[in-house]
XYZ file of C-alpha atoms in Angstrom:
696
model
C 67.157 98.485 155.107
C 66.764 97.383 151.512
C 65.369 93.854 150.983
C 66.911 91.384 148.519
C 64.235 91.909 145.809
C 64.694 95.746 145.982
C 68.451 95.299 145.900
C 68.272 93.176 142.758
C 65.963 95.843 141.206
C 68.471 98.544 141.865
C 71.301 96.413 140.349
C 69.150 95.552 137.356
C 68.301 99.176 136.869
C 71.938 100.200 137.138
C 72.932 97.686 134.529
C 70.059 98.688 132.290
C 71.132 102.312 132.352
C 74.912 101.954 132.207
C 75.201 98.677 130.371
C 76.709 95.416 131.633
C 80.232 96.791 131.275
C 79.493 99.636 133.601
C 79.844 103.304 132.817
C 80.940 104.124 129.263
C 84.280 105.984 129.405
C 84.353 107.065 125.732
C 82.375 107.650 122.583
C 83.690 105.334 119.909
C 83.118 105.232 116.115
C 84.432 102.662 113.663
C 84.342 102.776 109.825
C 85.743 101.062 106.722
C 86.070 102.087 103.026
C 87.797 100.881 99.905
C 91.137 102.434 98.797
C 92.190 99.972 96.156
C 93.395 102.082 93.212
C 94.353 101.216 89.680
C 94.616 97.421 89.125
C 96.714 97.643 86.037
C 99.944 99.112 84.595
C 100.969 101.118 87.794
C 104.201 100.324 89.538
C 103.759 98.717 93.010
C 104.990 100.808 95.944
C 107.559 99.219 98.233
C 110.224 97.249 96.468
C 111.234 99.999 94.064
C 111.189 97.450 91.219
C 110.177 99.167 88.007
C 109.115 95.907 86.413
C 106.546 95.176 89.299
C 103.391 96.555 87.982
C 99.854 95.828 88.909
C 97.900 93.453 86.742
C 94.859 92.541 88.851
C 93.573 92.088 92.342
C 93.969 89.295 94.874
C 92.496 91.223 97.813
C 91.115 94.769 97.841
C 92.670 97.396 100.033
C 90.782 99.173 102.850
C 91.008 102.127 105.221
C 89.849 101.344 108.784
C 89.000 104.347 110.967
C 88.527 104.541 114.716
C 87.340 107.722 116.374
C 87.618 107.958 120.112
C 86.179 110.897 122.157
C 86.004 111.409 125.834
C 82.671 111.083 127.674
C 81.992 114.725 127.422
C 82.990 114.848 123.621
C 85.300 117.717 124.432
C 88.388 116.062 122.930
C 88.728 113.368 120.254
C 91.358 111.470 118.255
C 91.248 109.522 115.046
C 93.454 106.519 114.252
C 93.212 105.279 110.654
C 94.877 102.035 109.527
C 95.311 101.966 105.751
C 96.324 99.054 103.530
C 99.114 101.118 101.826
C 102.846 100.858 101.776
C 103.071 104.130 103.764
C 101.312 107.505 104.083
C 102.529 110.357 101.956
C 102.598 113.976 103.071
C 100.282 114.987 100.210
C 97.871 112.206 101.184
C 97.641 113.341 104.799
C 97.259 116.945 103.731
C 94.423 116.288 101.245
C 92.660 114.121 103.878
C 93.029 116.879 106.568
C 91.768 119.554 104.229
C 88.660 117.646 103.231
C 87.951 116.829 106.900
C 88.203 120.428 107.908
C 85.657 121.413 105.336
C 83.264 118.530 106.159
C 83.424 118.949 109.956
C 84.270 122.625 110.423
C 87.663 121.973 112.042
C 86.534 119.114 114.392
C 89.186 116.913 112.681
C 92.480 118.170 111.276
C 96.120 117.049 110.886
C 96.778 117.430 114.644
C 94.290 114.928 116.054
C 94.043 112.495 113.010
C 96.788 109.848 112.660
C 96.814 107.937 109.405
C 99.074 104.887 109.470
C 100.013 102.489 106.650
C 100.205 98.651 107.042
C 103.220 98.622 104.715
C 101.972 96.297 102.111
C 104.286 96.186 99.205
C 101.450 95.114 96.797
C 99.522 98.368 96.306
C 99.705 100.897 93.475
C 102.450 103.599 93.966
C 103.030 107.093 92.743
C 101.095 108.828 95.399
C 103.906 110.855 96.793
C 105.329 114.258 95.859
C 108.954 113.757 96.636
C 110.903 112.620 93.616
C 112.753 109.603 95.037
C 109.495 107.855 96.074
C 107.905 108.279 92.681
C 110.856 107.427 90.457
C 109.925 103.810 89.692
C 106.281 104.697 89.116
C 107.299 107.129 86.300
C 106.378 110.115 88.449
C 103.247 111.180 90.265
C 100.120 109.032 89.789
C 97.054 110.891 90.603
C 94.828 107.882 89.948
C 96.648 106.153 92.791
C 96.390 109.061 95.249
C 92.637 109.878 94.692
C 91.207 106.520 95.775
C 93.420 106.537 98.929
C 92.281 110.070 99.958
C 88.630 109.456 99.153
C 88.580 106.075 100.925
C 90.308 107.461 104.031
C 87.950 110.353 104.315
C 84.917 108.062 103.760
C 86.127 105.600 106.407
C 86.373 108.533 108.894
C 82.934 109.715 107.818
C 81.473 106.273 108.427
C 83.151 106.159 111.852
C 81.878 109.640 112.703
C 78.282 108.535 111.877
C 78.552 105.330 113.865
C 79.732 106.850 117.179
C 78.173 105.353 120.292
C 79.070 105.289 124.007
C 81.412 102.469 124.895
C 84.647 101.247 126.439
C 88.103 100.199 125.424
C 90.134 97.339 126.780
C 93.790 96.651 126.178
C 95.775 93.413 126.232
C 99.276 92.406 125.293
C 100.762 88.968 124.441
C 103.678 87.276 122.718
C 103.332 85.957 119.167
C 106.181 83.586 118.167
C 107.254 82.035 114.794
C 105.848 85.090 112.839
C 108.800 87.408 112.358
C 112.635 87.400 112.195
C 115.359 90.014 112.095
C 116.614 90.488 108.483
C 119.675 92.511 109.596
C 120.910 90.597 112.650
C 124.510 91.800 112.364
C 123.363 95.384 112.816
C 121.219 94.445 115.867
C 124.191 92.674 117.380
C 126.101 95.962 117.362
C 123.847 97.362 120.024
C 125.293 97.602 123.616
C 125.378 94.074 125.249
C 123.592 95.383 128.381
C 120.730 96.703 126.269
C 120.331 93.472 124.320
C 120.347 91.405 127.504
C 117.050 93.163 128.557
C 115.274 91.422 125.748
C 114.637 87.732 124.811
C 114.541 88.242 121.029
C 116.151 90.478 118.412
C 112.737 91.441 117.146
C 109.584 92.499 119.152
C 107.336 89.485 119.645
C 104.687 91.441 121.584
C 101.345 92.196 120.087
C 99.168 94.944 121.631
C 95.419 94.822 121.036
C 92.657 97.357 121.762
C 89.206 95.988 122.104
C 86.327 98.428 121.435
C 82.801 97.560 122.790
C 79.519 99.585 123.104
C 77.753 100.286 126.340
C 76.263 96.913 126.371
C 79.611 95.140 125.831
C 78.796 94.327 122.232
C 82.015 94.323 120.062
C 82.679 97.360 117.745
C 86.152 96.811 116.544
C 89.826 95.955 117.242
C 93.291 97.369 116.608
C 96.283 95.149 116.752
C 99.824 96.447 116.694
C 102.511 93.970 115.695
C 105.945 94.506 114.053
C 106.435 92.583 110.819
C 106.966 93.690 107.250
C 104.117 93.110 104.772
C 106.551 91.415 102.279
C 105.121 87.905 102.320
C 104.111 88.712 98.749
C 107.456 89.096 97.008
C 108.648 91.536 94.267
C 107.404 89.424 91.458
C 103.798 89.821 92.475
C 101.479 91.886 90.302
C 98.257 91.384 92.166
C 97.008 94.128 94.488
C 97.006 92.578 97.983
C 96.867 93.559 101.607
C 99.550 90.962 102.214
C 99.619 89.150 105.710
C 98.047 91.999 107.685
C 95.275 92.355 105.047
C 94.532 88.653 105.248
C 94.557 88.716 109.067
C 91.909 91.529 108.945
C 89.764 89.612 106.602
C 89.790 86.582 108.764
C 88.920 88.610 111.881
C 86.130 90.450 110.143
C 84.693 87.388 108.692
C 84.352 85.748 112.105
C 82.708 88.840 113.604
C 80.596 89.656 110.660
C 79.119 86.312 109.562
C 77.504 86.408 106.145
C 78.935 89.858 105.256
C 81.126 90.636 102.250
C 84.506 92.230 102.846
C 84.155 95.928 103.645
C 80.519 95.663 104.571
C 80.423 94.343 108.160
C 79.903 96.470 111.195
C 82.873 95.051 113.101
C 86.183 96.620 112.015
C 89.501 94.768 112.606
C 92.648 96.738 111.926
C 96.161 95.094 111.897
C 98.416 98.074 112.274
C 102.121 98.332 111.745
C 104.757 99.089 114.443
C 108.549 99.279 114.658
C 109.077 96.788 111.689
C 112.158 98.342 110.112
C 114.413 95.398 110.397
C 111.642 92.710 110.794
C 110.752 90.171 108.027
C 107.792 87.758 107.854
C 109.968 85.322 105.727
C 110.794 83.089 108.636
C 112.863 80.462 106.667
C 115.441 83.185 106.430
C 117.743 84.149 103.570
C 119.095 81.485 101.301
C 120.920 81.386 97.988
C 118.368 80.660 95.291
C 120.948 78.914 93.188
C 122.360 76.565 95.858
C 119.880 76.580 98.736
C 122.711 77.378 101.159
C 122.508 80.251 103.673
C 123.650 83.624 102.371
C 126.684 85.454 103.645
C 125.452 86.946 106.868
C 127.245 90.269 106.787
C 126.628 91.210 103.139
C 123.463 89.143 102.284
C 125.072 87.936 99.133
C 125.729 84.636 97.321
C 129.046 84.591 95.561
C 129.029 88.336 95.880
C 125.650 88.746 94.258
C 122.821 90.260 96.305
C 120.147 89.198 93.845
C 120.792 85.570 94.597
C 120.127 86.061 98.323
C 116.393 85.935 98.999
C 114.363 85.226 102.154
C 111.236 83.127 101.993
C 108.741 81.037 104.011
C 107.225 79.825 106.028
C 105.143 78.355 103.159
C 105.984 76.737 99.850
C 105.255 79.979 97.984
C 104.343 83.644 98.642
C 100.634 82.867 98.832
C 100.975 80.192 101.411
C 103.445 82.237 103.331
C 101.107 85.233 103.334
C 98.261 83.023 104.631
C 100.287 81.486 107.338
C 101.726 84.715 108.756
C 98.349 86.433 108.403
C 96.576 83.613 110.145
C 99.009 83.636 113.047
C 98.392 87.314 113.536
C 94.656 86.883 113.489
C 94.738 83.923 115.918
C 96.834 85.881 118.474
C 94.774 89.044 118.045
C 91.555 87.066 118.590
C 93.002 85.435 121.689
C 94.072 88.753 123.133
C 90.825 90.319 122.110
C 88.726 87.622 123.889
C 90.938 87.904 126.971
C 91.144 91.689 127.157
C 89.870 92.902 130.596
C 92.141 95.903 131.385
C 89.873 98.954 131.059
C 91.332 102.097 129.638
C 90.232 105.268 131.561
C 91.252 108.853 131.495
C 91.597 111.680 129.018
C 91.635 111.696 125.269
C 94.434 113.994 124.186
C 96.900 114.629 121.405
C 100.044 116.591 120.439
C 101.283 117.224 116.946
C 104.308 119.125 115.642
C 106.209 119.447 112.401
C 109.983 119.286 112.785
C 112.977 120.067 110.446
C 114.961 116.890 110.796
C 117.732 118.032 108.556
C 119.407 120.203 111.277
C 118.412 119.131 114.744
C 120.832 119.620 117.625
C 120.950 116.581 119.838
C 122.538 116.058 123.222
C 124.757 113.040 123.260
C 125.720 113.269 126.964
C 126.326 115.979 129.614
C 129.076 117.638 127.572
C 128.699 116.473 123.857
C 126.254 117.575 121.205
C 125.771 116.649 117.550
C 123.381 117.441 114.725
C 121.389 115.613 112.221
C 121.967 115.978 108.490
C 120.140 116.896 105.259
C 118.723 113.622 103.724
C 121.018 111.287 101.910
C 120.780 107.533 100.779
C 123.793 105.248 101.300
C 125.279 102.659 98.986
C 123.553 99.711 100.803
C 120.217 101.261 99.988
C 120.790 100.122 96.435
C 121.442 96.519 97.607
C 117.823 96.126 98.825
C 116.920 93.650 101.441
C 116.674 89.891 101.671
C 112.880 90.466 101.205
C 113.576 92.224 97.915
C 117.177 92.367 96.696
C 118.465 95.150 94.511
C 120.792 95.082 91.611
C 124.164 96.320 90.094
C 126.006 94.204 92.665
C 125.585 96.700 95.524
C 125.902 94.890 98.870
C 124.607 95.537 102.301
C 127.120 96.567 104.897
C 129.006 98.925 102.505
C 130.910 101.653 104.314
C 133.112 102.820 101.466
C 132.216 104.358 98.028
C 133.794 103.757 94.654
C 134.954 106.188 92.087
C 132.456 105.103 89.418
C 129.321 105.391 91.491
C 130.659 108.621 93.122
C 131.063 110.058 89.589
C 127.418 109.089 88.765
C 126.275 110.559 92.055
C 128.057 113.814 91.496
C 126.348 114.408 88.179
C 122.981 114.536 90.033
C 124.347 116.350 93.170
C 127.867 116.311 94.660
C 127.597 116.228 98.471
C 129.480 118.952 100.429
C 132.226 118.047 102.711
C 130.041 118.833 105.622
C 127.367 116.490 104.357
C 129.867 113.626 103.878
C 131.179 114.161 107.436
C 127.737 114.478 108.910
C 126.499 111.185 107.315
C 129.726 109.192 108.140
C 130.230 106.258 108.006
C 127.538 106.127 105.286
C 128.999 106.440 101.789
C 126.534 108.683 100.031
C 124.944 107.247 96.805
C 122.185 109.857 96.542
C 122.541 113.328 97.960
C 118.794 113.754 98.148
C 118.779 116.509 100.721
C 120.663 118.833 98.323
C 118.671 117.790 95.196
C 115.645 120.043 94.356
C 115.004 119.460 90.595
C 112.291 119.377 89.522
C 111.315 119.507 93.140
C 112.602 118.121 96.448
C 113.705 114.460 96.442
C 113.106 113.631 100.105
C 111.527 115.463 102.957
C 113.340 117.508 105.552
C 110.218 118.628 107.476
C 108.170 115.809 108.899
C 105.275 115.436 111.393
C 105.597 113.992 114.955
C 102.397 113.043 116.853
C 101.114 111.370 119.948
C 97.559 110.229 120.495
C 96.558 109.534 124.146
C 93.673 107.296 125.075
C 93.574 107.089 128.826
C 96.765 105.158 129.907
C 97.716 104.381 126.282
C 100.010 106.571 124.247
C 100.180 105.951 120.489
C 103.460 107.196 119.079
C 102.847 108.074 115.450
C 106.314 107.999 113.623
C 106.806 109.091 109.942
C 109.022 106.116 109.069
C 110.215 102.664 109.783
C 111.820 102.265 113.170
C 114.147 99.289 113.773
C 113.400 96.922 116.635
C 115.745 98.500 119.097
C 114.902 102.059 117.858
C 111.283 101.404 118.660
C 112.146 100.026 122.123
C 114.271 103.128 122.947
C 111.511 105.429 121.813
C 108.894 103.698 123.899
C 111.082 103.512 126.931
C 111.979 107.189 126.705
C 108.397 108.263 126.331
C 107.228 106.048 129.212
C 109.974 107.406 131.427
C 109.282 111.071 130.795
C 105.542 110.497 131.074
C 105.753 109.038 134.553
C 108.283 111.848 135.568
C 105.780 114.448 134.431
C 102.968 112.950 136.508
C 101.088 110.814 134.000
C 99.807 107.454 135.308
C 102.520 105.033 136.383
C 100.833 102.339 134.298
C 101.169 104.368 131.084
C 101.571 102.134 128.016
C 103.102 102.986 124.670
C 102.815 101.583 121.167
C 104.769 102.691 118.049
C 102.429 103.400 115.073
C 104.894 103.150 112.098
C 104.603 104.744 108.716
C 102.287 107.434 109.920
C 101.296 110.814 108.374
C 104.325 111.052 106.145
C 107.417 109.030 105.068
C 110.997 109.707 106.070
C 112.472 106.216 105.376
C 114.144 104.275 108.196
C 115.352 105.065 111.735
C 117.990 102.824 113.256
C 120.103 103.182 116.427
C 123.407 104.924 116.348
C 125.118 101.537 116.803
C 123.161 99.903 113.937
C 123.956 102.883 111.675
C 127.644 101.993 111.888
C 127.060 98.651 110.208
C 125.317 100.298 107.153
C 122.900 97.527 106.462
C 119.995 98.574 104.192
C 118.169 100.099 107.072
C 121.142 102.161 108.228
C 121.836 103.295 104.610
C 118.173 104.411 104.444
C 118.311 106.393 107.698
C 118.426 109.577 105.877
C 119.250 112.194 108.558
C 122.418 110.631 109.704
C 123.571 108.594 112.698
C 121.769 110.672 115.314
C 118.361 110.509 113.677
C 116.896 108.329 116.390
C 118.114 110.550 119.224
C 116.496 113.576 117.438
C 113.145 111.822 117.229
C 113.396 110.737 120.903
C 113.951 114.306 121.991
C 110.985 115.506 119.943
C 108.647 112.872 121.344
C 109.781 113.673 124.900
C 108.833 117.263 124.115
C 105.397 116.188 122.844
C 104.873 114.049 126.012
C 105.986 116.865 128.363
C 103.592 119.269 126.644
C 100.805 116.744 127.005
C 101.480 116.146 130.706
C 101.615 119.825 131.454
C 98.648 120.725 129.364
C 100.684 123.201 127.310
C 100.334 123.848 123.611
C 103.043 123.657 120.946
C 103.700 125.641 117.866
C 102.803 123.904 114.659
C 106.446 123.810 113.647
C 108.185 124.695 110.331
C 106.270 124.513 107.042
C 106.651 121.787 104.344
C 108.064 123.055 101.082
C 105.905 124.350 98.253
C 105.340 122.030 95.357
C 104.008 122.958 91.896
C 100.297 122.447 91.429
C 101.017 120.037 88.543
C 103.323 117.229 89.436
C 105.280 115.420 86.705
C 103.987 112.062 85.483
C 105.237 109.982 82.525
C 102.689 107.239 82.998
C 100.867 106.755 79.782
C 97.087 107.356 79.962
C 94.508 104.874 78.769
C 93.759 105.955 75.227
C 90.929 103.569 74.339
C 89.621 99.996 74.417
C 88.293 97.807 71.690
C 86.636 94.381 71.589
C 87.686 91.922 68.799
C 85.689 91.981 65.572
C 82.156 90.717 65.941
C 82.652 90.409 69.717
C 81.488 92.609 72.606
C 82.937 93.591 76.021
C 81.898 91.135 78.599
C 81.712 88.178 76.190
C 82.903 84.963 77.764
C 86.054 83.495 76.138
C 86.398 80.603 78.550
C 83.347 79.116 80.187
C 83.353 77.049 83.443
C 82.961 73.333 83.438
C 79.507 72.007 84.247
C 80.504 70.529 87.674
C 83.139 71.132 90.411
C 83.808 69.737 93.884
C 84.986 71.650 96.965
C 88.731 72.418 96.684
C 88.609 72.876 92.888
C 89.589 76.014 91.086
C 87.163 77.506 88.629
C 88.885 79.514 85.872
C 86.992 81.637 83.365
C 87.849 84.586 81.107
C 86.175 87.501 79.436
C 86.765 90.106 76.694
C 87.528 93.148 78.773
C 88.797 96.654 79.078
C 91.558 98.533 81.036
C 90.603 98.482 84.753
C 92.210 101.894 85.059
C 89.079 103.367 83.444
C 87.221 102.726 86.741
C 88.834 101.414 89.927
C 85.472 100.216 91.213
C 85.824 101.712 94.664
C 83.356 99.953 97.019
C 82.415 97.582 94.175
C 84.122 94.655 92.413
C 85.477 93.555 89.095
C 83.860 90.118 89.692
C 81.259 88.385 91.637
C 80.716 84.652 92.375
C 77.000 84.220 92.789
C 74.850 81.349 94.136
C 71.348 80.725 92.870
C 68.717 80.990 95.504
C 65.540 78.835 95.869
C 63.414 81.666 94.456
C 65.596 81.955 91.276
C 67.473 85.015 92.334
C 71.248 85.197 92.549
C 73.216 86.120 95.711
C 76.825 87.418 95.713
C 78.947 85.094 97.923
C 82.435 86.274 96.849
C 84.003 89.383 95.323
C 87.490 90.394 94.103
C 88.156 91.466 97.679
C 88.107 87.839 98.978
C 91.138 85.667 99.425
C 89.536 82.874 97.481
C 89.332 84.798 94.186
C 91.724 86.494 91.784
C 91.189 88.943 89.057
C 93.921 89.129 86.370
C 93.982 91.615 83.520
C 96.275 91.374 80.429
C 96.696 93.326 77.214
C 96.479 91.003 74.232
C 97.117 93.680 71.649
C 98.484 97.202 72.322
C 97.902 98.384 68.787
C 94.277 97.246 68.585
C 93.628 98.017 72.370
C 92.458 94.465 73.012
C 92.507 92.930 76.547
C 91.094 90.083 78.522
C 90.257 89.494 82.212
C 90.867 86.121 83.760
C 89.027 85.226 86.905
C 89.582 82.349 89.223
C 87.722 81.105 92.254
C 89.147 78.401 94.607
C 86.086 76.732 96.012
C 86.463 76.462 99.831
C 86.303 73.048 101.281
C 83.054 73.872 103.132
C 81.315 75.708 100.267
C 77.680 74.699 100.143
C 76.659 72.689 97.079
C 74.424 74.388 94.604
C 74.237 76.285 91.335
C 76.798 79.123 90.760
C 77.868 81.596 88.152
C 80.663 84.219 87.767
C 80.137 87.675 86.532
C 82.643 90.307 85.362
C 82.160 94.001 85.546
C 84.262 96.645 83.703
C 84.340 100.003 82.019
C 85.582 100.618 78.418
C 86.897 103.842 76.981
C 85.804 104.918 73.540
C 88.520 105.941 70.975
C 87.350 109.285 69.706
C 85.247 110.826 72.435
C 87.085 109.231 75.355
C 83.698 108.617 77.059
C 83.329 105.649 79.408
C 80.757 102.892 79.080
C 80.310 100.201 81.662
C 79.677 96.503 80.750
C 78.840 93.217 82.437
C 79.578 89.665 81.436
C 78.222 86.403 82.875
C 79.242 82.784 82.555
C 76.938 79.875 82.190
C 75.843 78.362 85.480
C 77.692 75.486 86.982
C 77.227 73.007 89.870
C 79.344 72.638 93.051
C 78.564 69.087 94.070
């Protein structure tokens, strides 16, 4: 019989070997890298507003990667959360190709999921399909390259950081953080189905907690459905929006003293089925009268541009901060309380599908098909988060002769296409437009990642609230029928691997709000996706393989771009790049805003990946300077403006809002940039520094 001392020795030895959390079920790697892109003159992706161009940085954008392998390292999956509006097919393809070369096929398009947060405040032009690049004046390689390089680097960092560990899951309800921006469409869903849910948007947040074998935190993924449109369509600062701010708050807490992008703990706030979900919780009001908009059409006196949603703050910055902080606080609560351990296999299934001609089964005797892509009239109306123009209105189910004439110049839809898309009046017949190359995708990827009892449903678009619920329910049902664990959990990872616009329910499609008009494959789009994901689930449960599916179309090696390149930069006469135009005052107190400006050059010359256009530095006791803030921090902003196009003159304005608890001391602000010479086109870096000032 073992005495008590020996028993405690055995227990101690067991914990020493296995870690206080017991046996490690997985190998886990986390990594982060900068993906910011050009901070000037490039159209922002999301609102389709040609006048919304980048002119600086409020927060840098990041790629956050998580690699999960089973204990034997025989199977692994990668989930990457990117501060981008969505993932383009060319982005995913370039990432996969680079990974295949780097890791000899260990990672490819089948086991890597790349998902966008859906910020509408990042540089655009990184697609191949024409419609998505129209407002950015075509393809913008300088937007795509930082995204691809940063995603790959974040995966490399995660691969190099892999350790034995465990994963815990937790789910909770987050209130007062999202509303339905198309409630009339949601109301058209069956009464019995709506009765199953308390809200017309998903309030549930799902959190994964990653720890090493000793229980030390490695990272976190949160899935919560809400648009990253707290920053509105007048914003020109690059920003991660509410989810980017939430990530910054979480990582600051877990990486004390670290600058953004440099800490070991990685916090990803991922997107879910946010198609009809807005963060602007005050709702839509008429900006001229303050009264509520017309509910059905989202107009004020017939004008959609007067109907704008806002809140909960007094401006877009405060609103971003409030919604971001709410997500952070709930995620931290769920992270701290997570105690449900994931166990079981790591697996994945991936298949391309041609969504333009899918046969779907309506019931026991009726079938239907999806359609080639097309955008409806209400697409041009925009949303209450970002209204359109030309007096298009949401809820339009009939066309008019003038716009039909304009449409027909580009591509006149066939009778079959009109009938297939009914009741959507077609404004852009994108599925039958191929000049200079395809306008929207027909072939898109579908993918499931499995981590034990969790199944991540990677969808290439924006599913509405009820669409996401139906997809999750269908996958859960077929999973248990096929012998997967009865406690299988599902999450929708939106905007993953490619982009095929919106997916609404059949009933929501009939109302033709913005989301329905942007459901490009017709009224049975959701049912087709559900069928495909049930097939992926069945193959996973049975251990069978799937064909890769149809190929995506061929594109020319050189894509069209009308974005003017940077020709050259010049400083004013008798001045130099980096010279200070506006110096700081000698003293400030906490809560003040320090504003300075420098003679500068176009930030497109160097996107400063992994670096910064500015530093706020504090003088140390030994006389050295320590960087305490960069352009990635919420408290700073970097603004670039052209002062003379003919003379190629420009300035950079930098501001720093001193936090209330900022330590007193001596500070300075520095500006970093790169100038382009006129004749040779060569690049030369420069640095400028202000006088020192006191925080008292």
